[in-house]
Amino acid sequence: MPRSKEQFEEMRNATREKIHSAAMQLFVHQGFGSTNVQDIADTAGISIGLLYRHYKTKDQLFNELVDYAVEGLNRNITFFETDQSPKKLMAQFVDEVYTDMINGEELTHLLILINQSLLAGSATASKHYEEILQVNARLLDSTAQLIRKGQQLGEFYSGDAQEMAVLFYASIQGLAQMKVLLKSNFTMPSPAILTAFLLKERK
């Protein structure tokens, strides 16, 4: 019995997810330059011909992954700009980061991928370099605004909101690096530890 259009689309999406997962893993652990298309196909468990049906070049795949990561950053900006309690928003965000970090590799790999794309500059990420810088700046600003609002409401500790936002994201980025380096020896700090400098009496 021939497959339906929906079944073909499901198979196509499943294959792309395998490719994305394999590529992120290899880019993070081996670096973009040291990863070839055959490595990605082998890790994904597919033929190189099938990979080329989805992506013509390694750069195209890398750029799509960075696009995905940038979408995530934009979602975070929108989330922080809602009218909910700053304490509630920050607690929910940190809980999600904690859950993602202990249950899988995707968030870790996406954070490192963004970092790699910035460090690569014009070499592999010319399409994204300025965009990522702008989105990162917006995310810092929206987080700092959230912290200021939380300070005014007495939910957050006092301090320079911009500096606190930088520290917050630096700790998350550093934890992603530590998870890759330490592997099974990595212990993810609890949400309470992650926000100890920020939230008053987190519950």
CSV table of C-alpha atoms in Angstrom, one decimal:
chain,number,residue,atom,x,y,z
A,1,MET,CA,0.0,0.0,0.0
A,2,PRO,CA,1.6,3.3,-1.0
A,3,ARG,CA,2.4,5.8,1.7
A,4,SER,CA,0.3,9.0,2.1
A,5,LYS,CA,1.7,12.5,1.7
A,6,GLU,CA,1.5,12.8,5.5
A,7,GLN,CA,3.5,9.7,6.0
A,8,PHE,CA,6.2,10.9,3.6
A,9,GLU,CA,6.3,14.2,5.5
A,10,GLU,CA,6.7,12.4,8.9
A,11,MET,CA,9.5,10.3,7.5
A,12,ARG,CA,11.2,13.4,6.1
A,13,ASN,CA,10.9,15.3,9.4
A,14,ALA,CA,12.2,12.2,11.3
A,15,THR,CA,15.3,12.1,9.0
A,16,ARG,CA,15.9,15.8,9.4
A,17,GLU,CA,15.8,15.4,13.2
A,18,LYS,CA,18.3,12.6,13.0
A,19,ILE,CA,20.6,14.8,10.8
A,20,HIS,CA,20.2,17.8,13.2
A,21,SER,CA,21.0,15.7,16.3
A,22,ALA,CA,24.0,14.1,14.7
A,23,ALA,CA,25.4,17.4,13.2
A,24,MET,CA,25.0,19.3,16.5
A,25,GLN,CA,26.8,16.5,18.4
A,26,LEU,CA,29.7,16.4,16.0
A,27,PHE,CA,30.0,20.2,15.6
A,28,VAL,CA,30.1,20.5,19.4
A,29,HIS,CA,32.6,17.7,20.0
A,30,GLN,CA,34.7,17.8,16.9
A,31,GLY,CA,34.3,21.4,15.7
A,32,PHE,CA,32.8,22.5,12.4
A,33,GLY,CA,36.0,22.3,10.5
A,34,SER,CA,36.8,18.8,11.6
A,35,THR,CA,33.4,17.4,10.8
A,36,ASN,CA,32.6,16.1,7.3
A,37,VAL,CA,29.4,15.2,5.7
A,38,GLN,CA,30.2,11.4,5.9
A,39,ASP,CA,30.7,11.7,9.7
A,40,ILE,CA,27.2,13.3,10.0
A,41,ALA,CA,25.5,10.7,7.8
A,42,ASP,CA,27.2,7.8,9.7
A,43,THR,CA,26.3,9.3,13.1
A,44,ALA,CA,22.7,9.8,11.9
A,45,GLY,CA,22.5,6.2,10.7
A,46,ILE,CA,21.6,7.2,7.1
A,47,SER,CA,23.3,7.1,3.7
A,48,ILE,CA,25.2,10.1,2.5
A,49,GLY,CA,22.9,10.2,-0.5
A,50,LEU,CA,19.9,10.7,1.7
A,51,LEU,CA,21.7,13.4,3.7
A,52,TYR,CA,22.4,15.3,0.4
A,53,ARG,CA,18.7,15.1,-0.5
A,54,HIS,CA,18.1,17.3,2.5
A,55,TYR,CA,21.2,19.4,2.6
A,56,LYS,CA,23.5,20.3,-0.3
A,57,THR,CA,26.4,21.4,1.9
A,58,LYS,CA,27.6,21.2,5.4
A,59,ASP,CA,27.4,25.0,5.6
A,60,GLN,CA,23.7,24.9,4.7
A,61,LEU,CA,23.1,22.4,7.5
A,62,PHE,CA,25.1,24.5,10.0
A,63,ASN,CA,23.2,27.7,9.0
A,64,GLU,CA,19.8,25.9,9.5
A,65,LEU,CA,20.9,24.8,13.0
A,66,VAL,CA,21.9,28.4,13.9
A,67,ASP,CA,18.6,29.6,12.6
A,68,TYR,CA,16.9,27.2,14.9
A,69,ALA,CA,19.0,28.4,17.8
A,70,VAL,CA,18.2,32.1,17.0
A,71,GLU,CA,14.5,31.3,17.0
A,72,GLY,CA,14.9,29.9,20.5
A,73,LEU,CA,16.6,33.2,21.6
A,74,ASN,CA,13.8,35.2,20.1
A,75,ARG,CA,11.2,33.1,21.9
A,76,ASN,CA,13.0,33.8,25.2
A,77,ILE,CA,12.9,37.6,24.5
A,78,THR,CA,9.1,37.4,23.8
A,79,PHE,CA,8.7,35.3,27.0
A,80,PHE,CA,10.5,37.8,29.2
A,81,GLU,CA,8.6,40.7,27.8
A,82,THR,CA,5.2,39.4,28.9
A,83,ASP,CA,3.3,41.0,31.8
A,84,GLN,CA,3.6,38.2,34.3
A,85,SER,CA,5.5,38.4,37.6
A,86,PRO,CA,9.3,38.8,36.9
A,87,LYS,CA,10.0,36.2,39.7
A,88,LYS,CA,7.5,33.8,38.1
A,89,LEU,CA,9.0,34.2,34.6
A,90,MET,CA,12.6,33.8,35.8
A,91,ALA,CA,11.7,30.8,37.9
A,92,GLN,CA,9.9,29.1,35.0
A,93,PHE,CA,12.8,29.9,32.6
A,94,VAL,CA,15.4,28.5,35.0
A,95,ASP,CA,13.3,25.4,35.7
A,96,GLU,CA,13.1,24.7,31.9
A,97,VAL,CA,16.8,25.2,31.5
A,98,TYR,CA,17.5,22.8,34.4
A,99,THR,CA,15.1,20.2,33.0
A,100,ASP,CA,16.6,20.5,29.5
A,101,MET,CA,20.2,20.2,30.8
A,102,ILE,CA,19.6,17.1,32.9
A,103,ASN,CA,17.4,15.3,30.4
A,104,GLY,CA,19.2,15.7,27.1
A,105,GLU,CA,21.9,17.3,25.0
A,106,GLU,CA,19.9,19.7,22.7
A,107,LEU,CA,20.0,22.9,24.8
A,108,THR,CA,23.7,22.3,25.6
A,109,HIS,CA,24.6,21.8,21.9
A,110,LEU,CA,22.5,24.8,20.8
A,111,LEU,CA,24.2,27.1,23.3
A,112,ILE,CA,27.7,25.9,22.2
A,113,LEU,CA,26.6,26.1,18.5
A,114,ILE,CA,25.7,29.8,18.9
A,115,ASN,CA,29.0,30.4,20.6
A,116,GLN,CA,30.9,28.6,17.8
A,117,SER,CA,29.0,30.6,15.1
A,118,LEU,CA,30.1,33.9,16.8
A,119,LEU,CA,33.7,32.7,17.2
A,120,ALA,CA,33.8,31.6,13.6
A,121,GLY,CA,32.8,35.1,12.5
A,122,SER,CA,32.9,35.4,8.7
A,123,ALA,CA,34.3,31.9,8.2
A,124,THR,CA,31.1,29.9,8.6
A,125,ALA,CA,28.5,32.3,10.0
A,126,SER,CA,28.7,35.4,7.9
A,127,LYS,CA,24.9,35.0,7.2
A,128,HIS,CA,24.2,35.0,11.0
A,129,TYR,CA,27.0,36.9,12.7
A,130,GLU,CA,25.4,40.3,13.0
A,131,GLU,CA,21.9,38.8,13.6
A,132,ILE,CA,23.1,36.7,16.5
A,133,LEU,CA,25.0,39.7,18.0
A,134,GLN,CA,21.8,41.7,17.8
A,135,VAL,CA,19.5,39.0,19.2
A,136,ASN,CA,22.0,38.4,22.1
A,137,ALA,CA,22.0,42.1,22.9
A,138,ARG,CA,18.2,42.2,22.8
A,139,LEU,CA,18.0,39.1,25.1
A,140,LEU,CA,20.4,40.8,27.6
A,141,ASP,CA,18.4,44.0,27.5
A,142,SER,CA,15.0,42.3,28.0
A,143,THR,CA,16.4,40.2,30.8
A,144,ALA,CA,17.9,43.3,32.5
A,145,GLN,CA,14.5,45.0,32.1
A,146,LEU,CA,12.9,42.0,33.8
A,147,ILE,CA,15.4,42.2,36.6
A,148,ARG,CA,14.8,45.9,37.1
A,149,LYS,CA,11.1,45.3,37.3
A,150,GLY,CA,11.6,42.5,39.8
A,151,GLN,CA,13.8,44.8,41.9
A,152,GLN,CA,11.2,47.4,41.9
A,153,LEU,CA,8.6,44.9,43.1
A,154,GLY,CA,11.0,43.6,45.8
A,155,GLU,CA,11.2,40.1,44.2
A,156,PHE,CA,14.9,40.4,43.1
A,157,TYR,CA,18.0,41.4,45.0
A,158,SER,CA,19.4,44.9,44.3
A,159,GLY,CA,22.3,45.4,42.0
A,160,ASP,CA,23.2,46.5,38.4
A,161,ALA,CA,20.6,44.8,36.3
A,162,GLN,CA,22.7,44.6,33.2
A,163,GLU,CA,25.6,43.1,35.1
A,164,MET,CA,23.3,40.5,36.7
A,165,ALA,CA,21.9,39.6,33.3
A,166,VAL,CA,25.4,39.0,32.0
A,167,LEU,CA,26.3,36.9,35.0
A,168,PHE,CA,23.1,34.8,34.6
A,169,TYR,CA,23.8,33.9,30.9
A,170,ALA,CA,27.5,33.5,31.5
A,171,SER,CA,26.7,30.8,34.1
A,172,ILE,CA,24.3,29.0,31.8
A,173,GLN,CA,26.8,29.1,28.9
A,174,GLY,CA,29.6,27.9,31.2
A,175,LEU,CA,27.4,25.0,32.4
A,176,ALA,CA,26.9,23.9,28.9
A,177,GLN,CA,30.6,23.9,28.3
A,178,MET,CA,31.2,22.0,31.6
A,179,LYS,CA,28.5,19.4,30.6
A,180,VAL,CA,30.4,18.6,27.4
A,181,LEU,CA,33.8,18.5,29.1
A,182,LEU,CA,32.8,16.5,32.2
A,183,LYS,CA,30.3,14.2,30.5
A,184,SER,CA,28.9,11.6,33.0
A,185,ASN,CA,30.7,13.4,35.9
A,186,PHE,CA,28.7,16.6,35.3
A,187,THR,CA,26.3,17.7,38.0
A,188,MET,CA,23.8,20.3,37.1
A,189,PRO,CA,23.3,22.9,39.8
A,190,SER,CA,19.7,23.2,41.1
A,191,PRO,CA,17.4,26.0,40.0
A,192,ALA,CA,17.7,27.5,43.5
A,193,ILE,CA,21.5,27.7,43.1
A,194,LEU,CA,21.3,29.2,39.7
A,195,THR,CA,19.1,32.0,40.9
A,196,ALA,CA,20.6,32.4,44.5
A,197,PHE,CA,22.1,35.8,43.5
A,198,LEU,CA,18.9,37.0,41.9
A,199,LEU,CA,15.6,35.8,43.4
A,200,LYS,CA,14.6,36.5,47.0
A,201,GLU,CA,13.3,33.4,48.8
A,202,ARG,CA,12.7,31.4,45.6
A,203,LYS,CA,9.8,29.0,45.9
